[in-house]
CSV table of C-alpha atoms in Angstrom, one decimal:
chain,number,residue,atom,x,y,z
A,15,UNK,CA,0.0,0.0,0.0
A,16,UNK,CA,1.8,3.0,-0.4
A,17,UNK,CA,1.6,6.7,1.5
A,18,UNK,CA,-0.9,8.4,-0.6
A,19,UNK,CA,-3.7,5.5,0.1
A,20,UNK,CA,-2.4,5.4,3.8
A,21,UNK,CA,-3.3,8.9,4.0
A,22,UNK,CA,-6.5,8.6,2.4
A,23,UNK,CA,-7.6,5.7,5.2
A,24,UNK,CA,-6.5,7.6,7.9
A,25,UNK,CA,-8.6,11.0,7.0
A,26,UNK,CA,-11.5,8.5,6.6
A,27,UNK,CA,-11.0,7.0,10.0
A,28,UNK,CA,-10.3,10.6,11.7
A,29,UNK,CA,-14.0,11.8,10.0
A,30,UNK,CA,-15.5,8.8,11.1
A,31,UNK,CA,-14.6,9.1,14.7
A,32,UNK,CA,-15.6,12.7,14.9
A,33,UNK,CA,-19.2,12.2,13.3
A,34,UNK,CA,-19.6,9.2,15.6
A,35,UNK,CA,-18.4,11.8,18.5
A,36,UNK,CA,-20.7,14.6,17.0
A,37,UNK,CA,-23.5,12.6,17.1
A,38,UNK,CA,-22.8,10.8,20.8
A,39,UNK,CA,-23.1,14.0,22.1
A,40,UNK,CA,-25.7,15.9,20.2
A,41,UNK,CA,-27.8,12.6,21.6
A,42,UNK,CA,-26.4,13.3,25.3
A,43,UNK,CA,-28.0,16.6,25.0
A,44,UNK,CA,-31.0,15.2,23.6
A,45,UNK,CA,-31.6,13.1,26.6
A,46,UNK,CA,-31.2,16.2,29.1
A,47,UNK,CA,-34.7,17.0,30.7
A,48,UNK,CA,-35.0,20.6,30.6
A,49,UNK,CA,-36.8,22.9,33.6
A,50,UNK,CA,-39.9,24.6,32.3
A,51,UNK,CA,-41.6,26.8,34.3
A,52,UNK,CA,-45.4,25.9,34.2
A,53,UNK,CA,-48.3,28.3,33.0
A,54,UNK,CA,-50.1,30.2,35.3
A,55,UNK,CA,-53.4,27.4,36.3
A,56,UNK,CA,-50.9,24.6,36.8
A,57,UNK,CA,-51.8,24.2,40.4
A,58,UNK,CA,-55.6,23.7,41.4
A,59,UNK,CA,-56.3,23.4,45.1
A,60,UNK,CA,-59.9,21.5,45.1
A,61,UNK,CA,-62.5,23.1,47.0
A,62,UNK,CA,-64.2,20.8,49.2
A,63,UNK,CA,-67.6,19.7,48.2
A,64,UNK,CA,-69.6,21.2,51.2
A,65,UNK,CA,-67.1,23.9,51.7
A,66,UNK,CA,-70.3,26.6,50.8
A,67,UNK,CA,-72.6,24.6,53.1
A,68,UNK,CA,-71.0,22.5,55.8
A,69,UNK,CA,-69.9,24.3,59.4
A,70,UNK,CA,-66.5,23.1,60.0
A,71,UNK,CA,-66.6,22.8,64.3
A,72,UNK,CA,-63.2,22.7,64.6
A,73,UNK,CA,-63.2,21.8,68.6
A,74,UNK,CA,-64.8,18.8,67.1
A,75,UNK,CA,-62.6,17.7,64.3
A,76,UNK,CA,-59.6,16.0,64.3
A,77,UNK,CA,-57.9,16.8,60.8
A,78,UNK,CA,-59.2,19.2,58.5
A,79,UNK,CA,-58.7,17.5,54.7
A,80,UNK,CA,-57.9,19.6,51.6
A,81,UNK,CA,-56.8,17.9,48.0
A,82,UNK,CA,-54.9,19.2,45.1
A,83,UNK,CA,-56.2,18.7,41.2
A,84,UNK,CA,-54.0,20.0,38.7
A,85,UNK,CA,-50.3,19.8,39.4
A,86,UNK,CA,-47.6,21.6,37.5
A,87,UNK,CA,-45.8,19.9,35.0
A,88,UNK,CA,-41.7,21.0,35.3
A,89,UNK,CA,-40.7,19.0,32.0
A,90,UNK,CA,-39.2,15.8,34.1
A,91,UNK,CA,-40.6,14.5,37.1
A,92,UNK,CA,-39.8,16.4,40.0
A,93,UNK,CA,-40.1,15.9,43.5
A,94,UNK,CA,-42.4,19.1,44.4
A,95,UNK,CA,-43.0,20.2,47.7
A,96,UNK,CA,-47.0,21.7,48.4
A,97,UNK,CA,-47.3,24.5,51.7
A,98,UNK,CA,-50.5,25.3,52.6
A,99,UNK,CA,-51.4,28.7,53.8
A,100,UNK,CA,-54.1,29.6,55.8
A,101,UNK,CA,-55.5,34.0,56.2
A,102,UNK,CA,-58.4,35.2,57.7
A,103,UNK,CA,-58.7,37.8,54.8
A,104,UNK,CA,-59.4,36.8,51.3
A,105,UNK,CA,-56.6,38.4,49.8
A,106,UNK,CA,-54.4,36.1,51.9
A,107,UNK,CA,-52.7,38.8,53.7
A,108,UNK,CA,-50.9,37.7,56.6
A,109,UNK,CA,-51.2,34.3,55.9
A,110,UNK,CA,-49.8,31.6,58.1
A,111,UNK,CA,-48.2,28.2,56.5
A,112,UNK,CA,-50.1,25.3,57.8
A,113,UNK,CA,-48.5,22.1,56.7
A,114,UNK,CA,-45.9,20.8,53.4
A,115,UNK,CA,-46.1,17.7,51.7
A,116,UNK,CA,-45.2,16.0,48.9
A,117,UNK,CA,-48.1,14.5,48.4
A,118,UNK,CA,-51.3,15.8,46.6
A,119,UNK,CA,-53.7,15.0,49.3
A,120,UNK,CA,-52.9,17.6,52.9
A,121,UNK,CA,-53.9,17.4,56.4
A,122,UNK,CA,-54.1,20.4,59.0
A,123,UNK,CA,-54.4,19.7,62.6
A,124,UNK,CA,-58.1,21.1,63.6
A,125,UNK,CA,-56.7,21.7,66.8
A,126,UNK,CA,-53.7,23.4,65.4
A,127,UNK,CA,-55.8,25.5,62.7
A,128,UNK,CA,-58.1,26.6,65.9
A,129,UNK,CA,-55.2,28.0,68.2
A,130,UNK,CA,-53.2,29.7,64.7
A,131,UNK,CA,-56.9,31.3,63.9
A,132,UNK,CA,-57.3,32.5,67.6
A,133,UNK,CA,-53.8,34.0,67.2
A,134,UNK,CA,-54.8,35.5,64.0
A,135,UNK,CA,-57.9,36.9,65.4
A,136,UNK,CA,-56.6,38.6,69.1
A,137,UNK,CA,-53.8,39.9,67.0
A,138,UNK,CA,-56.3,41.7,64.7
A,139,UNK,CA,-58.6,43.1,67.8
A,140,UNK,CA,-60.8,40.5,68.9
A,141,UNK,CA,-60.7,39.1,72.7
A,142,UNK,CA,-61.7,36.4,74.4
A,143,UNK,CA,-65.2,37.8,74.6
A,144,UNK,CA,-65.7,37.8,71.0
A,145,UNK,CA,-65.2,34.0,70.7
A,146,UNK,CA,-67.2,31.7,69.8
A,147,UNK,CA,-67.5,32.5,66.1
A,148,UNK,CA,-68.7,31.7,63.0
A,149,UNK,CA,-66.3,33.0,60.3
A,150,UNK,CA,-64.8,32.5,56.7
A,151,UNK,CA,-61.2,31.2,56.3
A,152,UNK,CA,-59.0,31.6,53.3
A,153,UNK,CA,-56.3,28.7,51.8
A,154,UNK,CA,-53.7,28.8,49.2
A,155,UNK,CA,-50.9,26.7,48.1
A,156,UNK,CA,-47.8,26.9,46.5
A,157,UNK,CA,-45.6,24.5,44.9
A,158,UNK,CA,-42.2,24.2,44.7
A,159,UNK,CA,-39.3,21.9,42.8
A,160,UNK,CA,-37.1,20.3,45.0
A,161,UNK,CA,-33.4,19.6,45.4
A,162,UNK,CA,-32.0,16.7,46.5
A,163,UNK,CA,-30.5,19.1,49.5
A,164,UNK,CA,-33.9,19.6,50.1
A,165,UNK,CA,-34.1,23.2,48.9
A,166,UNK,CA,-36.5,24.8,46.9
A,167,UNK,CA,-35.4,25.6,43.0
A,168,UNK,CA,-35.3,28.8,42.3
A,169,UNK,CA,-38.3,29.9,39.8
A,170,UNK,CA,-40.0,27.5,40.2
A,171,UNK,CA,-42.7,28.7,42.8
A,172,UNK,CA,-46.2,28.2,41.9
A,173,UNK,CA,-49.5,29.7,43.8
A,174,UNK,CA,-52.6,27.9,43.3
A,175,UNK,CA,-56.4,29.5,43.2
A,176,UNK,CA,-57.8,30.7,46.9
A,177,UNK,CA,-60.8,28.4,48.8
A,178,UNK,CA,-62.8,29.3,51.0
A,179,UNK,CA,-64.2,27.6,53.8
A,180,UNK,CA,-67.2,29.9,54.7
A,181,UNK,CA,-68.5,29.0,57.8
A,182,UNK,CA,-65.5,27.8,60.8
A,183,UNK,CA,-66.7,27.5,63.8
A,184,UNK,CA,-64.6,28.5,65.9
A,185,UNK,CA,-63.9,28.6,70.4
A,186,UNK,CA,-61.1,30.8,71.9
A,187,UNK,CA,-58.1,28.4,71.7
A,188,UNK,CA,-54.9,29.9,73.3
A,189,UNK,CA,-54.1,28.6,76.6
A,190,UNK,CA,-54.4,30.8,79.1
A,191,UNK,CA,-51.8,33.5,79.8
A,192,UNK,CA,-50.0,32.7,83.3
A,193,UNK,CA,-47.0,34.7,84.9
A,194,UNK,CA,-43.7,33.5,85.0
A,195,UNK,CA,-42.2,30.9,87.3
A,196,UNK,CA,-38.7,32.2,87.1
A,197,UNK,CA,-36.7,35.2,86.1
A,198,UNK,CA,-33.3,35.4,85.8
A,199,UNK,CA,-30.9,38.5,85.7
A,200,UNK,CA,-27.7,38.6,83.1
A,201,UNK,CA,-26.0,42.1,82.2
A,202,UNK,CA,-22.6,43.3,82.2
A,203,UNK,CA,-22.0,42.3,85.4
A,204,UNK,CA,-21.2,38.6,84.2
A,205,UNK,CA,-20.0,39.4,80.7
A,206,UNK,CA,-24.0,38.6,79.6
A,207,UNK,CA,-23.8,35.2,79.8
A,208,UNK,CA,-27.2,33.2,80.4
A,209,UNK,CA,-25.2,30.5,82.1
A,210,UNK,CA,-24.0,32.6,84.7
A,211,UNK,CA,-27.1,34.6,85.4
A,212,UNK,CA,-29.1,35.5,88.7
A,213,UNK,CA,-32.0,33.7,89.5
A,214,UNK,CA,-34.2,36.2,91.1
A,215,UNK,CA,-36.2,34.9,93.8
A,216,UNK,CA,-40.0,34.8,94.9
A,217,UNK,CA,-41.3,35.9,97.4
A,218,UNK,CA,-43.4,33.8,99.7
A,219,UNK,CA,-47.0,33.4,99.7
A,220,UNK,CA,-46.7,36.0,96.5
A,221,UNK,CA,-44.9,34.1,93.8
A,222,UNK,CA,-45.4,36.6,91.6
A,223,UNK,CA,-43.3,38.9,92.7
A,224,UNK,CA,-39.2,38.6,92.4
A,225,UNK,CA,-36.5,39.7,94.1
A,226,UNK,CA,-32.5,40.1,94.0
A,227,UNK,CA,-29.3,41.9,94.3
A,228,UNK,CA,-27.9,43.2,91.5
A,229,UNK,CA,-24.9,45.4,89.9
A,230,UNK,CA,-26.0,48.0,87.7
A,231,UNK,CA,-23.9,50.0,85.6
A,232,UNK,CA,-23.9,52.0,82.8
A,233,UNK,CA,-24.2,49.1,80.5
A,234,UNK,CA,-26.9,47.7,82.4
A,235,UNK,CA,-29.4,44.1,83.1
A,236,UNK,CA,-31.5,42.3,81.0
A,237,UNK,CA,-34.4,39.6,82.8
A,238,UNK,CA,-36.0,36.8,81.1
A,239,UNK,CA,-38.4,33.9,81.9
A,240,UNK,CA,-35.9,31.7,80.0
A,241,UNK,CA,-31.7,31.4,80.9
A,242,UNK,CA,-31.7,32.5,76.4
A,243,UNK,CA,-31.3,35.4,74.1
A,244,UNK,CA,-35.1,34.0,73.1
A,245,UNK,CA,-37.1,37.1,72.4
A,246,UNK,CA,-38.5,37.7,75.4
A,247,UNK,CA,-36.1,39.3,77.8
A,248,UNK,CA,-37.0,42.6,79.2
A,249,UNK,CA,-35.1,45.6,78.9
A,250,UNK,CA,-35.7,49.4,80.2
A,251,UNK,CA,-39.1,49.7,77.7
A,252,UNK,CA,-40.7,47.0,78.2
A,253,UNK,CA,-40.8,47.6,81.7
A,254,UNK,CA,-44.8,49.2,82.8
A,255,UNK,CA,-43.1,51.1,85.7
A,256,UNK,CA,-40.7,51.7,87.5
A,257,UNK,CA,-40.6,52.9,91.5
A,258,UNK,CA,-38.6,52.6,94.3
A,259,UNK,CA,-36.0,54.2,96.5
A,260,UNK,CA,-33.2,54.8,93.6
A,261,UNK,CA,-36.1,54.6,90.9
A,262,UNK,CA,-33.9,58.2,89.7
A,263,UNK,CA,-31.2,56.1,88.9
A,264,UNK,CA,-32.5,53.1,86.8
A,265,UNK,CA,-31.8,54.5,83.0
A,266,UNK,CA,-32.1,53.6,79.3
A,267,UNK,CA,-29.0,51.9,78.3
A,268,UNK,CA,-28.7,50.4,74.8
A,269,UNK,CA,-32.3,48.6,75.3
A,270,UNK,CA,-31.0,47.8,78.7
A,271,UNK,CA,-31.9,48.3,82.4
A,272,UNK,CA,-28.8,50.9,83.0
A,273,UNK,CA,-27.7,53.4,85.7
A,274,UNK,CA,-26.4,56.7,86.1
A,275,UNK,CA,-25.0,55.5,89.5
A,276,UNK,CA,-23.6,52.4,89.1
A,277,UNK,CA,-23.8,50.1,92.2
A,278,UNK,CA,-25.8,47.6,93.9
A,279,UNK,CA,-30.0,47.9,93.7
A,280,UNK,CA,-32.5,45.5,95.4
A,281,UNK,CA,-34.3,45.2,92.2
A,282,UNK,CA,-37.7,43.8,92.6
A,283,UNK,CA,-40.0,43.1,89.9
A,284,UNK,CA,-43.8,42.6,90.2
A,285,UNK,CA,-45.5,39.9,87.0
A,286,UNK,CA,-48.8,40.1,86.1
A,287,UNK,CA,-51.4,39.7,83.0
A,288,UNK,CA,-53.0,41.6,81.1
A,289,UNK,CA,-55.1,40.1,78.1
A,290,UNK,CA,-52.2,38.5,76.4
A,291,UNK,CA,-49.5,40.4,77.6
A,292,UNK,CA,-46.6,39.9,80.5
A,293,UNK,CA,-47.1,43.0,82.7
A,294,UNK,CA,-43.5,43.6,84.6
A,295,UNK,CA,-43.3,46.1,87.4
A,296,UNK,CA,-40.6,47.0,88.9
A,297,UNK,CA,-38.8,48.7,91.8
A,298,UNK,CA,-35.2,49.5,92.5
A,299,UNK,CA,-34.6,50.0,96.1
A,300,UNK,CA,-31.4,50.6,98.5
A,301,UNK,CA,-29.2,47.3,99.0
A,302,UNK,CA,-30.0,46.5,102.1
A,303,UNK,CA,-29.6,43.1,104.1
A,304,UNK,CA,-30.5,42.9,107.6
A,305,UNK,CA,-30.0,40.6,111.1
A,306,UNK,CA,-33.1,39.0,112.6
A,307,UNK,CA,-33.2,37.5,115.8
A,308,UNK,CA,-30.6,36.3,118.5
A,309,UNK,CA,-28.0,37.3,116.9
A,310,UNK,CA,-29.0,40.9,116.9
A,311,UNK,CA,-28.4,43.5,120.0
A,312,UNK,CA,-31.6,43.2,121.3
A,313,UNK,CA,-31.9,39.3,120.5
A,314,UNK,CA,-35.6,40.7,119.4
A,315,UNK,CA,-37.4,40.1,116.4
A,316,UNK,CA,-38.6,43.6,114.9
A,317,UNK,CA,-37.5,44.8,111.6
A,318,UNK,CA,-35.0,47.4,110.6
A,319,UNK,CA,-33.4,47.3,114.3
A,320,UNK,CA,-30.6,49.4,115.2
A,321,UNK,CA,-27.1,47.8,114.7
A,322,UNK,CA,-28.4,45.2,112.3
A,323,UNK,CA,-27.5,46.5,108.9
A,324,UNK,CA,-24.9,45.1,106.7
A,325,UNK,CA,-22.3,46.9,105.1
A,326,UNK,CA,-22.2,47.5,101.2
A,327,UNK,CA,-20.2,47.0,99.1
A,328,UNK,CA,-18.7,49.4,96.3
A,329,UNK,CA,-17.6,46.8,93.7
A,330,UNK,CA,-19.7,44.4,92.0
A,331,UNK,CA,-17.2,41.3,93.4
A,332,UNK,CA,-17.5,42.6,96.8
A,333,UNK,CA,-19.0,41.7,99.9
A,334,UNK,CA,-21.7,42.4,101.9
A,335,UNK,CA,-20.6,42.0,106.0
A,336,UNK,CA,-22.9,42.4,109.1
A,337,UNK,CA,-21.9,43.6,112.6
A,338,UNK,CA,-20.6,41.0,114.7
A,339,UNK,CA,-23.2,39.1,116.0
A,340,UNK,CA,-23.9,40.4,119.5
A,341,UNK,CA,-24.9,37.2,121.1
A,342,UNK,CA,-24.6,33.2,120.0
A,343,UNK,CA,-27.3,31.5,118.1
A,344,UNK,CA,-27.7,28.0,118.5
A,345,UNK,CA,-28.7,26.4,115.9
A,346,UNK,CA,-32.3,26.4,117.3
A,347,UNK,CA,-32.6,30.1,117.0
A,348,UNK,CA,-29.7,30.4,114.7
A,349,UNK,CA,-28.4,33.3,112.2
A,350,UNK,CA,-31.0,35.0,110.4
A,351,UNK,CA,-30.8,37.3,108.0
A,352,UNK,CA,-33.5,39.4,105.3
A,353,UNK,CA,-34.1,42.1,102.8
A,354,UNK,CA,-37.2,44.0,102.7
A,355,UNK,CA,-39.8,44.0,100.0
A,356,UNK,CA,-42.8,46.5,100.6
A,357,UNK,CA,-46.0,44.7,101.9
A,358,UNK,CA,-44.1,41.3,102.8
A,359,UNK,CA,-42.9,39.9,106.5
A,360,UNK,CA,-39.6,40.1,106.3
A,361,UNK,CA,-39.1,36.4,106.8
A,362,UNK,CA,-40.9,36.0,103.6
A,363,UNK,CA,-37.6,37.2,101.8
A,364,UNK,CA,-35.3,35.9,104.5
A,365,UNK,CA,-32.2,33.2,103.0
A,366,UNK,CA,-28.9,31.8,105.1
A,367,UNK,CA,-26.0,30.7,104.0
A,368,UNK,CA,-25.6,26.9,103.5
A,369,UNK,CA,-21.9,25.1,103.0
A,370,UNK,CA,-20.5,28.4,101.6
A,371,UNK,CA,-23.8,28.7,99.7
A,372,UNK,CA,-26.6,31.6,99.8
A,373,UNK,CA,-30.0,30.0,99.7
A,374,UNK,CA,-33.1,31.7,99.5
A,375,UNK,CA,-36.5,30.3,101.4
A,376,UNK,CA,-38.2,31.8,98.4
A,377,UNK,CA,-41.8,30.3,98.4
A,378,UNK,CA,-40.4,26.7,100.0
A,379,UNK,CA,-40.6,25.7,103.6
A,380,UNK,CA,-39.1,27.3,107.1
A,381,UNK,CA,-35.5,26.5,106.7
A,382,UNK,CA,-32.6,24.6,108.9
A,383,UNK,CA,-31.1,26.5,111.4
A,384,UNK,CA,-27.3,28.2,110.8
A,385,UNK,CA,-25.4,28.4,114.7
A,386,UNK,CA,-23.3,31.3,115.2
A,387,UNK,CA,-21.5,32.8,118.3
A,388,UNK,CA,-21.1,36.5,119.1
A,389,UNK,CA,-18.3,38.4,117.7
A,390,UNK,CA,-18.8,36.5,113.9
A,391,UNK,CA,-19.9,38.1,110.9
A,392,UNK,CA,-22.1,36.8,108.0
A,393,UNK,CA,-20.3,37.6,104.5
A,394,UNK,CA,-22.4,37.8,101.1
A,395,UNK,CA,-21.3,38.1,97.6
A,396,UNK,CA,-24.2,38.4,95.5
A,397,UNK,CA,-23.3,38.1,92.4
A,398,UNK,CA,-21.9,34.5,92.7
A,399,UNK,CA,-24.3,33.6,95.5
A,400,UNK,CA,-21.4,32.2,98.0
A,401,UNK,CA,-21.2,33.2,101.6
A,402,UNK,CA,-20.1,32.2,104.8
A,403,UNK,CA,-20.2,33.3,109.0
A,404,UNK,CA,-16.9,33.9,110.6
């Protein structure tokens, strides 16, 4: 064979591979799905068949059952995701999303759909007086492809028609609104760290009312129901009022509960309720810790007696020290020690110091008995709760 027809065969051969390539791939791309985004009507949410006629009693119902019809076509079959959204007004304006599925056929808790319409509802004006009702309610869904991340594809969100469901019947279902159990106190005092923060204490036979010593500064407190940055802790406005002996003090810092004059505040804060709301009262009075009982000069049990007032402290690591106990306490009588909060005995807010421990009686029981002998003092840090009488 010579060149010129070895040259000839190998141009075949190269042409021949590259159509054979050419057409491999123009059938690779050929086989592709391609994302279309469907026309507007693609999804159909199915009115129920009684939804004109039918009262839907939703204290009586379990699940509340809604179907889709159409479904939108993306080119390929794609895992779609339906939300269903749920408004009291019929241009679905603040719209709440009820449930998501996959599936073409969605449930909503009744009991759920009652407390979300409630919500709805007192939000908008109506109170508890109001309820029960008979009332229209609006639903919607949308559609969306999925990833295999589980993330929506972007554009390709479709909203389906509006039902109604004319006539919900409907009882006032939020559970009632009930002060809180605990607060705690963080601020700059302990770098605002939850973990760290103050319990504040009830007093007994009126657990809703609170009490502690606290550090305030320039930089301020924060209280919450919760040890979290959740939403609900309370700073300077949401307080309703604020009284006391150093009331002048207390000052917007940041959001916070600051002061002018930083130092240590008996900070006392009153809970209650009004329609759906956390009411929180509060007052800042003068630190001060007393002695009760043997101990004291008199060995008498009166409050705010002469010689019975601890020293306090200008730091927010220091101590608070009594006078030397005047006479020994066994541990019948034994140390006692209180701060005031207006309208309460003052062993209602009384606490002792337990294996180098500060423990409040709070709303509990009479507590054990601490021994002490004249000449001793009791030492308090609040702000790490430790203690101890020597």
């Amino acid at each position: 064979m010579n060149t010129d027809m070895k040259k000839m065969i190998k141009s075949a051969l190269l042409l021949l591979c590259s159509v054979c390539i050419l057409t491999a791939c123009e059938d690779d791309r050929d086989s592709n799905p391609t994302l279309q985004k469907p026309a507007g009507g693609a999804l159909v949410l199915n009115k129920p068949a009684m939804a004109d006629n039918v009262v839907y009693d939703l204290a009586n119902s379990s699940t509340i059952n809604f179907t889709l019809g159409s479904l939108p076509d993306y080119g390929f079959p794609a895992y779609t995701n339906y939300t269903l959204a749920m408004s009291i007004n019929a241009d679905m304006s603040g719209a709440v999303d009820m449930a998501t599925t996959p599936y073409a056929s969605i449930e909503v808790d009744a009991a759920t759909m009652a407390a979300t319409l409630t919500e709805m509802l007192t939000s908008a004006g109506k109170t508890d007086t109001d309820f029960p009702m008979d009332l229209p309610v609006y639903f919607q869904v949308r559609g969306n492809a999925m990833q295999y991340a589980g993330n929506a594809i972007e554009g390709t969100e479709v909203i389906s028609n509006i039902v109604a469901l004319n006539k919900v019947h409907l009882v006032y279902s939020l559970p009632p609104v009930t002060t809180p159990e605990n607060l705690y106190i963080t601020g700059n005092f302990n770098g605002w760290d939850w973990n760290t923060s103050l319990q504040m204490v009830p007093c007994h036979s009126g657990t809703n009312v609170f009490w502690h010593m606290v550090w305030i500064d320039e930089s301020g407190i924060k209280f919450n129901a919760n040890k979290s940055w959740d939403g609900g802790e309370v700073g300077y406005s949401q307080l309703n009022s604020i009284e006391g002996d150093l009331a002048g003090d207390i000052v917007e810092g940041g959001g916070n509960i600051a002061s002018s004059n930083p130092g240590w505040y008996l900070m006392i804060i009153t809970t209650s309720v009004s329609g759906r709301d956390i009411v929180y009262d509060a007052q800042f009075n003068k630190p001060e810790v007393w002695l009760m009982g043997t101990v004291t000069p008199t060995g008498g049990w009166d409050e705010f007696m002469d010689g019975c007032l601890f020293d306090i402290p200008t730091t927010s690591d220091g101590q608070f020290v009594s006078p030397a106990f005047s006479n020994n306490a066994a541990e019948d009588s034994g140390v006692r020690a209180y701060v005031k909060v207006p309208g309460f005995d003052w062993w209602k807010t009384e606490f002792m110091v337990f294996d180098g421990k500060i423990v409040y009686r709070g709303a509990g029981d009479d507590q054990e008995r601490v021994a002490g002998a004249a000449g001793q003092k009791l030492y308090l840090n609040f702000g790490n709760e430790t203690g101890e009488i020597k």
